[in-house]
Amino acid sequence: MSEKEYIYFPGCSLEASAIEYDMSVRKVLAALGVKLIEPDDWSCCGSTPAHSVDHVFAAAVAARNLAIVEKMGASTVITACPACLSAFKKAHLRMKKEEGFKKEVNAILDEPYNCGVTAKSVLQILVEDIGPKPVAEKVTLDFPDLKVAPYYGCIINRPPEIMEFDDPENPMAMDNLMTSVGVKVCDFAFKVECCGAAFGVAKRKMVNELSSKVLSMALDAGANCLVVTCQLCHQNLDLRQGQINNTMGSSFNIPVLFFTQVMGLTYGYSPQELGIDKHNIQAEGLLKTRRPVEERIKEEQEKAKAKKPKAKKAEEEES
Amino acid sequence: MEPINLTEKTDWQFIDQVKKESLQDPALCYQCGNCTAGCPYTKYFDYPVSQVMRLFQTGQKETILNSRSIWLCATCETCTTRCPCEIDIAHIMDVLRIIARRENYVSEKDVKTFYDSFLSSMKHHGRVFEVGILMGYNFKSGHLLADADLGPKILGKGKIHFLPTRIKGRDKVAEIFRKFQEMRKNRV
Ligand code: SF4
Ligand code: SF4
């Protein structure tokens, strides 16, 4: 496989409370022959708090990073964090569209940003640049008992004019990726419903209520695990699952994994290598059910063999 | 939906200001309610988002800037994605929050305190330092034990840094804050 190279922006959460997301992204992309280069001295994208202050300010703190990437001679930056992605895309598109806005932003930056960098999610490059076949070829382990509800959260592909990827109401990128690595996917109606976003600290009860709806919908759909693309969703659904139970009087105990962790598990990495032991809700029971993918292939072949004679018979009868 | 009480005289200047800052035209809204139907926060808003749009159309500045809705909006982009008139409603909510902050209307103090704590961390270190944000928030909000129950769940898992990551260019980030303040002074 030809080596691919990307500039990778981890973002503040993936350095700390969501370190396992970063670990699993690096593991999976390395397995797929992708080399990641971290920009030197990157800073916070600004996230929600910056755009509650002012749009020029918010664009500037995001564009400082885009300018660094531009200076490295690259035209694409990838990130796993939807908040960073959204901040980069919003800053970039508005600066590109409005000359006056661009001038104002560049006036408060030490190095100007010339609008030459496209931001993409890790999910997007897995789908568009790498593709399902290479993704599937790396699978060594099968997960017969795992049934996931793919939860995308609100902003990774909305609004569509800005995020420019996948369907805004019924996204399929993660569904398809899970299918590619042989994992069963549930039909999940709450794919893009909001989990409570960044209000966990200031408005905990509200967030617990919103997240509990996501969890109960996943259980209703028949899932025994949620897969997510956003560390804030993960925090609200996994770390706060005990709080949810206290607030709602519920008894949820459902693991929440990053999609890259599920991919890594099928590639044969240990839960520790993917940081799954760092989660609040442990997935041990499910993880024990992994088996070599050859066993599944053998099973399928046997099933097919058992069916074949019948099919032949039917054909013979017809002719 | 409850009828809304239009107690204020139409503030045309406010309408113009929001139009200019958001580049959106409130006249396009025909009050279909699609935004409110999809908004995950309708239950928590004092004015559902389509009513905020109506209040904007009718220039009810005080009611809007005093509303809790503009602080509880999570910028989830559902309304913007679904509006049949292609109004960027989430962006309007953002602009209203910005104006409220600028003019010192803060109906949801805890939300603003959390954002401020985040920004202060960013200004000092260049990247945000999660433990610092939480401590800053707890101290300033008076909710000293907010999320204290989560501590034991992450301690010892290598997720908490007790010291911030300080980037070399943190003075450059602080410089963005300073230059922005200056720009804002000149704007007025
Ligand atoms: S969806 Fe658009 S047109 Fe309908 S009420 Fe909301 S803002 Fe108005
Ligand atoms: S962006 Fe704000 S107003 Fe719009 S649907 Fe989301 S929370 Fe509601």
Coordinates of C-alpha atoms and ligand atoms in Angstrom, one line a residue:
Chain A
M1 CA 0.0 0.0 0.0
S2 CA 1.3 3.4 -0.9
E3 CA 2.2 5.6 2.1
K4 CA -0.2 8.4 2.7
E5 CA 0.7 11.4 4.8
Y6 CA -1.5 13.9 6.7
I7 CA -1.1 16.8 9.0
Y8 CA -3.0 15.8 12.1
F9 CA -4.5 18.2 14.6
P10 CA -5.2 16.4 17.9
G11 CA -6.9 19.2 19.8
C12 CA -6.8 19.9 23.5
S13 CA -9.3 17.1 24.7
L14 CA -7.4 14.4 22.8
E15 CA -4.3 15.3 24.7
A16 CA -6.0 14.8 28.0
S17 CA -9.5 13.5 28.9
A18 CA -9.9 11.8 25.5
I19 CA -6.4 10.5 25.1
E20 CA -7.7 7.1 24.2
Y21 CA -9.4 8.5 21.1
D22 CA -6.0 9.9 20.0
M23 CA -4.3 6.6 20.8
S24 CA -6.8 4.6 18.7
V25 CA -6.7 7.1 15.8
R26 CA -2.9 6.8 15.6
K27 CA -3.0 3.0 15.9
V28 CA -5.6 2.5 13.2
L29 CA -4.2 4.9 10.7
A30 CA -0.7 3.5 11.2
A31 CA -2.1 0.0 10.5
L32 CA -3.5 1.4 7.2
G33 CA -0.1 2.9 6.2
V34 CA -1.0 6.5 7.0
K35 CA 1.7 8.7 8.5
L36 CA 0.6 11.5 10.7
I37 CA 2.5 14.8 11.2
E38 CA 1.5 17.0 14.1
P39 CA 1.9 20.7 13.5
D40 CA 4.4 22.4 15.7
D41 CA 3.0 24.5 18.6
W42 CA -0.7 24.3 17.6
S43 CA -3.1 26.1 19.9
C44 CA -6.8 25.6 21.0
C45 CA -9.3 25.9 18.2
G46 CA -11.6 28.1 20.4
S47 CA -14.6 25.7 20.3
T48 CA -18.0 27.0 21.5
P49 CA -16.7 29.6 24.1
A50 CA -14.8 31.5 21.4
H51 CA -17.8 32.0 19.2
S52 CA -19.9 33.2 22.1
V53 CA -17.5 36.2 22.2
D54 CA -17.2 37.3 18.6
H55 CA -16.9 35.7 15.2
V56 CA -13.7 37.6 14.2
F57 CA -12.1 36.5 17.4
A58 CA -13.3 32.9 17.0
A59 CA -12.1 32.7 13.4
A60 CA -8.7 34.1 14.5
V61 CA -8.0 31.5 17.2
A62 CA -8.9 28.8 14.7
A63 CA -7.1 30.3 11.7
R64 CA -3.9 30.6 13.7
N65 CA -3.6 26.9 13.4
L66 CA -4.6 26.8 9.7
A67 CA -1.9 29.4 9.0
I68 CA 0.7 27.0 10.7
V69 CA -0.5 24.2 8.4
E70 CA -0.4 26.4 5.4
K71 CA 3.2 27.4 6.2
M72 CA 4.1 23.7 6.3
G73 CA 3.1 23.6 2.7
A74 CA 0.1 21.4 3.2
S75 CA -3.4 21.9 1.8
T76 CA -5.3 19.5 4.1
V77 CA -5.4 19.1 7.9
I78 CA -7.3 16.2 9.6
T79 CA -8.7 16.1 13.0
A80 CA -10.8 13.6 15.0
C81 CA -12.6 16.3 17.1
P82 CA -15.9 17.6 15.5
A83 CA -15.6 20.9 17.5
C84 CA -12.1 21.6 16.0
L85 CA -13.3 20.5 12.6
S86 CA -16.3 22.8 12.8
A87 CA -14.2 25.8 14.0
F88 CA -11.7 25.3 11.2
K89 CA -14.3 24.9 8.5
K90 CA -16.4 27.9 9.6
A91 CA -13.3 30.2 9.9
H92 CA -11.9 29.0 6.5
L93 CA -15.2 29.3 4.5
R94 CA -16.1 32.7 5.9
M95 CA -12.7 34.1 5.3
K96 CA -12.7 32.8 1.8
K97 CA -16.1 34.2 1.1
E98 CA -15.9 37.7 2.7
E99 CA -12.8 39.7 1.9
G100 CA -13.6 42.2 4.7
F101 CA -14.0 39.5 7.3
K102 CA -10.6 38.0 6.2
K103 CA -8.9 41.3 6.6
E104 CA -10.3 41.8 10.1
V105 CA -9.2 38.3 11.2
N106 CA -5.7 38.6 9.7
A107 CA -5.3 42.0 11.4
I108 CA -5.3 40.3 14.8
L109 CA -3.1 37.3 13.8
D110 CA 0.7 37.3 13.9
E111 CA 0.9 35.3 10.7
P112 CA -1.9 35.8 8.1
Y113 CA -4.0 32.9 6.9
N114 CA -4.4 32.8 3.1
C115 CA -7.3 30.4 2.9
G116 CA -5.4 27.5 1.5
V117 CA -6.2 24.7 3.9
T118 CA -9.2 22.3 3.9
A119 CA -10.1 20.6 7.1
K120 CA -11.4 17.0 7.1
S121 CA -12.4 14.5 9.8
V122 CA -10.5 11.3 10.3
L123 CA -13.7 9.6 9.4
Q124 CA -13.9 11.4 6.1
I125 CA -10.4 10.4 4.9
L126 CA -11.0 6.8 6.0
V127 CA -14.1 6.8 3.7
E128 CA -12.9 9.0 0.8
D129 CA -9.1 8.5 0.6
I130 CA -8.6 5.0 2.0
G131 CA -11.8 3.2 1.2
P132 CA -13.7 0.1 2.4
K133 CA -11.4 -2.5 0.8
P134 CA -8.1 -1.6 2.5
V135 CA -10.1 -1.0 5.7
A136 CA -11.5 -4.5 5.5
E137 CA -8.3 -6.2 4.6
K138 CA -6.7 -5.4 7.9
V139 CA -9.3 -7.2 9.9
T140 CA -8.0 -10.3 11.8
L141 CA -10.6 -10.6 14.6
D142 CA -14.3 -11.1 14.4
F143 CA -16.9 -9.8 16.9
P144 CA -19.9 -12.1 16.6
D145 CA -21.8 -10.7 19.6
L146 CA -21.2 -7.0 19.1
K147 CA -24.1 -4.9 17.9
V148 CA -23.4 -1.2 17.7
A149 CA -25.6 1.9 17.5
P150 CA -23.6 4.4 15.5
Y151 CA -24.0 7.8 17.1
Y152 CA -22.7 10.8 15.1
G153 CA -23.7 13.7 17.3
C154 CA -24.9 17.0 16.0
I155 CA -22.1 18.8 14.3
I156 CA -19.8 16.4 12.4
N157 CA -21.8 16.8 9.3
R158 CA -24.1 19.8 9.9
P159 CA -24.9 22.2 8.5
P160 CA -24.1 20.5 5.2
E161 CA -23.0 23.6 3.4
I162 CA -20.2 24.0 5.9
M163 CA -19.2 20.4 6.8
E164 CA -19.4 19.1 3.2
F165 CA -19.5 15.4 4.1
D166 CA -22.1 12.7 4.4
D167 CA -25.9 13.1 4.9
P168 CA -27.0 15.6 7.5
E169 CA -30.0 13.7 8.7
N170 CA -29.1 10.1 8.1
P171 CA -25.3 9.9 8.0
M172 CA -23.9 6.5 6.9
A173 CA -20.1 6.9 6.9
M174 CA -19.6 5.3 10.3
D175 CA -22.3 2.6 9.6
N176 CA -20.5 1.6 6.5
L177 CA -17.1 1.6 8.1
M178 CA -18.4 -0.7 10.9
T179 CA -19.9 -3.0 8.3
S180 CA -16.5 -3.0 6.4
V181 CA -14.8 -4.3 9.5
G182 CA -17.4 -7.0 10.0
V183 CA -19.3 -5.4 12.9
K184 CA -23.1 -5.6 13.1
V185 CA -24.9 -2.2 13.0
C186 CA -28.4 -1.4 14.4
D187 CA -30.9 0.9 12.7
F188 CA -30.6 3.8 15.0
A189 CA -33.0 6.7 14.9
F190 CA -31.0 9.0 17.2
K191 CA -27.9 9.2 15.1
V192 CA -27.7 13.0 15.1
E193 CA -29.8 13.9 18.2
C194 CA -27.9 16.2 20.6
C195 CA -26.3 14.6 23.7
G196 CA -26.1 17.9 25.6
A197 CA -22.9 19.2 24.1
A198 CA -20.6 21.3 26.3
F199 CA -23.2 22.1 29.0
G200 CA -22.2 19.1 31.2
V201 CA -20.6 21.2 33.9
A202 CA -22.9 24.2 34.0
K203 CA -26.2 22.4 33.2
R204 CA -25.7 18.9 34.3
K205 CA -29.3 17.8 34.7
M206 CA -30.3 19.0 31.3
V207 CA -27.3 17.1 29.8
N208 CA -28.1 13.9 31.7
E209 CA -31.7 14.0 30.4
L210 CA -30.7 14.5 26.8
S211 CA -28.0 11.8 27.0
S212 CA -30.3 9.3 28.6
K213 CA -32.6 9.5 25.6
V214 CA -29.7 8.6 23.3
L215 CA -28.8 5.6 25.5
S216 CA -32.3 4.3 25.8
M217 CA -32.9 4.7 22.1
A218 CA -29.7 2.6 21.5
L219 CA -31.0 -0.1 23.8
D220 CA -34.4 -0.1 22.1
A221 CA -32.6 -0.5 18.7
G222 CA -31.1 -3.7 20.1
A223 CA -27.5 -2.4 20.5
N224 CA -25.1 -3.6 23.2
C225 CA -22.6 -0.8 22.5
L226 CA -22.6 2.7 21.1
V227 CA -19.9 3.9 18.7
V228 CA -19.1 7.6 18.6
T229 CA -17.0 10.1 16.7
C230 CA -16.9 12.9 19.3
Q231 CA -15.1 13.0 22.6
L232 CA -17.8 15.3 24.1
C233 CA -20.5 12.8 23.2
H234 CA -18.3 10.2 24.8
Q235 CA -17.9 12.2 28.0
N236 CA -21.7 12.8 28.3
L237 CA -22.6 9.2 27.5
D238 CA -19.8 7.2 29.2
L239 CA -18.2 9.3 31.9
R240 CA -21.6 10.7 33.0
Q241 CA -23.5 7.4 32.7
G242 CA -23.6 7.1 36.5
Q243 CA -24.8 10.6 36.8
I244 CA -27.5 9.8 34.3
N245 CA -28.6 6.8 36.3
N246 CA -28.8 9.0 39.5
T247 CA -30.7 11.8 37.7
M248 CA -33.1 9.6 35.8
G249 CA -33.4 6.6 38.2
S250 CA -32.2 4.4 35.3
S251 CA -29.7 1.6 35.3
F252 CA -27.8 2.0 32.1
N253 CA -24.6 0.0 31.8
I254 CA -23.8 0.1 28.1
P255 CA -20.2 0.6 26.8
V256 CA -19.5 3.6 24.5
L257 CA -16.5 3.2 22.2
F258 CA -14.8 5.5 19.7
F259 CA -15.2 4.1 16.1
T260 CA -11.5 3.9 15.8
Q261 CA -11.3 1.7 18.9
V262 CA -13.8 -0.7 17.4
M263 CA -11.7 -0.8 14.2
G264 CA -8.6 -1.3 16.3
L265 CA -10.2 -4.2 18.1
T266 CA -11.0 -6.0 14.8
Y267 CA -7.4 -5.3 13.7
G268 CA -6.2 -7.3 16.7
Y269 CA -5.0 -4.6 19.0
S270 CA -5.6 -5.1 22.7
P271 CA -8.1 -3.0 24.7
Q272 CA -5.2 -1.5 26.5
E273 CA -3.4 -0.4 23.3
L274 CA -6.6 1.3 22.3
G275 CA -7.2 2.9 25.8
I276 CA -10.5 1.1 26.3
D277 CA -9.5 0.4 29.9
K278 CA -9.7 4.2 30.5
H279 CA -13.4 4.3 30.0
N280 CA -16.0 4.5 32.8
I281 CA -18.2 1.7 31.5
Q282 CA -16.1 -1.4 30.9
A283 CA -16.7 -3.5 27.9
E284 CA -14.9 -6.7 29.1
G285 CA -17.8 -9.0 28.6
L286 CA -18.2 -8.0 24.9
L287 CA -14.4 -7.9 24.3
K288 CA -14.1 -11.6 25.4
T289 CA -16.2 -12.6 22.5
R290 CA -13.6 -11.7 19.9
R291 CA -12.4 -14.6 17.8
P292 CA -10.1 -15.1 14.8
V293 CA -11.9 -13.9 11.6
E294 CA -11.0 -17.3 10.0
E295 CA -13.6 -18.9 12.3
R296 CA -16.3 -16.8 10.8
I297 CA -15.1 -17.4 7.3
K298 CA -15.1 -21.1 7.9
E299 CA -18.6 -20.9 9.4
E300 CA -19.9 -19.0 6.5
Q301 CA -18.3 -21.5 4.0
E302 CA -19.9 -24.4 5.9
K303 CA -23.3 -22.7 5.8
A304 CA -22.9 -22.0 2.1
K305 CA -22.0 -25.6 1.5
A306 CA -25.0 -26.8 3.4
K307 CA -27.2 -24.6 1.2
K308 CA -25.6 -25.4 -2.1
P309 CA -26.9 -28.9 -2.7
K310 CA -30.5 -27.6 -2.3
A311 CA -29.9 -24.7 -4.7
K312 CA -28.5 -27.2 -7.2
K313 CA -31.4 -29.4 -6.8
A314 CA -33.8 -26.6 -7.4
E315 CA -32.0 -25.6 -10.5
E316 CA -32.1 -29.1 -11.8
E317 CA -35.8 -29.4 -11.1
E318 CA -36.4 -26.2 -13.0
S319 CA -34.5 -27.2 -16.1
Chain B
M1 CA -47.9 27.4 20.8
E2 CA -48.6 30.3 23.2
P3 CA -49.1 33.7 21.7
I4 CA -46.2 36.0 22.5
N5 CA -46.7 39.3 24.1
L6 CA -45.1 42.1 22.1
T7 CA -44.8 44.6 24.9
E8 CA -41.9 46.6 23.4
K9 CA -42.0 49.0 20.6
T10 CA -40.2 47.7 17.5
D11 CA -36.6 48.5 17.9
W12 CA -35.5 49.0 14.2
Q13 CA -32.0 49.7 15.2
F14 CA -31.7 46.3 16.9
I15 CA -33.1 44.5 13.9
D16 CA -30.6 46.3 11.6
Q17 CA -27.7 45.5 14.0
V18 CA -28.5 41.7 14.1
K19 CA -29.1 41.6 10.3
K20 CA -25.7 43.3 9.8
E21 CA -23.8 41.1 12.2
S22 CA -25.5 37.8 11.1
L23 CA -25.9 38.5 7.4
Q24 CA -29.3 36.9 7.7
D25 CA -32.8 38.3 6.8
P26 CA -35.5 37.6 9.5
A27 CA -38.2 38.6 7.0
L28 CA -37.6 35.3 5.2
C29 CA -39.0 33.4 8.3
Y30 CA -42.7 32.4 7.8
Q31 CA -43.0 30.9 11.3
C32 CA -43.5 27.3 10.2
G33 CA -42.0 26.0 13.5
N34 CA -39.7 23.5 11.9
C35 CA -36.7 24.8 13.8
T36 CA -38.6 24.5 17.2
A37 CA -39.8 21.0 16.3
G38 CA -36.2 19.7 15.9
C39 CA -34.5 21.8 18.6
P40 CA -33.3 19.4 21.3
Y41 CA -33.5 22.3 23.8
T42 CA -37.1 23.4 23.2
K43 CA -38.0 22.0 26.6
Y44 CA -35.5 24.1 28.4
F45 CA -35.8 27.4 26.4
D46 CA -38.1 30.1 27.8
Y47 CA -38.8 31.1 24.2
P48 CA -38.6 28.3 21.6
V49 CA -36.3 29.2 18.7
S50 CA -39.1 30.0 16.2
Q51 CA -40.4 32.5 18.8
V52 CA -36.9 34.0 19.1
M53 CA -37.2 34.5 15.3
R54 CA -40.5 36.2 15.7
L55 CA -39.2 38.4 18.5
F56 CA -36.3 39.3 16.2
Q57 CA -38.7 40.2 13.3
T58 CA -40.6 42.5 15.7
G59 CA -37.5 44.1 17.2
Q60 CA -38.1 43.0 20.8
K61 CA -34.6 43.6 22.0
E62 CA -35.0 43.5 25.8
T63 CA -37.1 40.2 25.7
I64 CA -34.5 38.5 23.5
L65 CA -31.4 39.7 25.3
N66 CA -32.9 38.7 28.6
S67 CA -34.0 35.3 27.4
R68 CA -32.3 32.1 28.7
S69 CA -32.7 30.5 25.2
I70 CA -29.8 32.3 23.7
W71 CA -27.5 31.0 26.4
L72 CA -28.9 27.4 26.3
C73 CA -28.6 27.1 22.6
A74 CA -25.8 24.5 22.0
T75 CA -25.2 25.5 18.3
C76 CA -26.2 22.0 17.4
E77 CA -27.1 23.3 13.9
T78 CA -30.4 21.3 13.7
C79 CA -32.5 24.4 13.0
T80 CA -30.1 25.7 10.4
T81 CA -30.0 22.3 8.7
R82 CA -33.8 22.1 8.5
C83 CA -35.1 25.6 7.9
P84 CA -37.0 25.5 4.6
C85 CA -36.2 29.2 4.0
E86 CA -32.4 28.5 4.4
I87 CA -32.0 30.9 7.3
D88 CA -28.9 30.2 9.3
I89 CA -30.8 30.3 12.6
A90 CA -28.0 28.9 14.7
H91 CA -25.8 31.7 13.5
I92 CA -28.5 34.3 14.5
M93 CA -28.6 32.7 18.0
D94 CA -24.9 33.0 18.2
V95 CA -25.0 36.7 17.2
L96 CA -27.7 37.3 19.8
R97 CA -25.5 35.7 22.5
I98 CA -22.6 37.8 21.4
I99 CA -24.6 41.0 21.7
A100 CA -26.0 39.9 25.0
R101 CA -22.5 39.3 26.3
R102 CA -21.2 42.6 24.9
E103 CA -24.1 44.5 26.5
N104 CA -24.0 42.7 29.8
Y105 CA -27.3 40.8 29.6
V106 CA -26.5 37.4 31.1
S107 CA -29.6 35.3 31.9
E108 CA -27.6 32.1 32.4
K109 CA -24.6 33.0 34.6
D110 CA -23.2 29.5 35.0
V111 CA -23.0 29.0 31.2
K112 CA -21.1 32.2 30.8
T113 CA -18.9 31.5 33.8
F114 CA -18.0 28.2 32.2
Y115 CA -17.1 29.8 28.8
D116 CA -15.1 32.4 30.6
S117 CA -13.1 29.9 32.5
F118 CA -12.4 28.0 29.2
L119 CA -11.2 31.2 27.5
S120 CA -9.0 32.2 30.4
S121 CA -7.3 28.8 30.3
M122 CA -6.8 29.2 26.6
K123 CA -5.4 32.7 27.0
H124 CA -2.8 31.7 29.6
H125 CA -1.6 28.4 28.2
G126 CA -2.4 28.5 24.5
R127 CA -4.3 25.2 24.9
V128 CA -7.0 24.6 27.3
F129 CA -6.3 22.8 30.6
E130 CA -9.4 20.9 31.6
V131 CA -8.7 20.6 35.4
G132 CA -8.0 24.3 35.4
I133 CA -11.2 25.1 33.7
L134 CA -13.3 23.1 36.1
M135 CA -11.5 24.6 39.1
G136 CA -11.9 28.1 37.8
Y137 CA -15.6 27.4 37.1
N138 CA -16.3 25.9 40.5
F139 CA -14.6 28.8 42.2
K140 CA -16.3 31.6 40.2
S141 CA -19.7 30.0 40.1
G142 CA -19.8 29.1 43.7
H143 CA -20.6 25.5 42.8
L144 CA -17.5 24.2 44.5
L145 CA -18.3 20.5 44.0
A146 CA -19.6 20.5 40.5
D147 CA -18.6 17.2 38.9
A148 CA -16.5 16.3 41.9
D149 CA -18.1 12.8 41.6
L150 CA -16.4 12.3 38.3
G151 CA -12.9 12.7 39.8
P152 CA -12.5 9.1 41.1
K153 CA -13.8 7.8 37.7
I154 CA -10.8 9.2 35.8
L155 CA -8.1 9.4 38.4
G156 CA -5.3 6.9 37.8
K157 CA -6.3 6.5 34.2
G158 CA -3.7 8.9 32.8
K159 CA -6.4 11.2 31.5
I160 CA -5.9 14.1 34.0
H161 CA -3.0 16.3 33.7
F162 CA -2.3 18.2 36.9
L163 CA -0.2 20.8 35.0
P164 CA -1.2 22.6 31.9
T165 CA 0.5 22.0 28.5
R166 CA 2.0 25.3 27.8
I167 CA 2.8 26.0 24.1
K168 CA 5.8 28.1 23.0
G169 CA 3.4 30.4 21.1
R170 CA 1.1 31.1 24.1
D171 CA 2.1 34.7 24.0
K172 CA 0.8 34.7 20.4
V173 CA -2.5 33.4 21.5
A174 CA -2.7 36.0 24.3
E175 CA -1.8 38.5 21.6
I176 CA -5.0 37.6 19.7
F177 CA -7.0 38.3 22.8
R178 CA -5.2 41.7 23.2
K179 CA -5.5 42.7 19.6
F180 CA -9.1 41.7 19.5
Q181 CA -9.9 43.9 22.6
E182 CA -8.2 46.8 20.8
M183 CA -10.1 46.2 17.6
R184 CA -13.4 46.1 19.5
K185 CA -12.6 49.4 21.2
N186 CA -12.1 51.0 17.8
R187 CA -15.3 49.4 16.4
V188 CA -17.5 51.3 18.8
Ligands
SF4_1 S1 -37.7 26.8 10.4 FE1 -37.1 28.8 9.4 S2 -39.0 29.6 8.5 FE2 -39.6 28.0 9.9 S3 -40.0 29.1 11.9 FE3 -37.9 28.4 11.9 S4 -36.7 30.1 11.1 FE4 -38.8 30.4 10.5
SF4_2 S1 -28.7 25.4 17.2 FE1 -29.6 26.2 19.1 S2 -31.7 26.9 18.5 FE2 -30.9 25.6 16.8 S3 -31.8 23.6 17.2 FE3 -29.7 23.6 18.1 S4 -30.0 24.3 20.2 FE4 -31.9 24.7 19.1

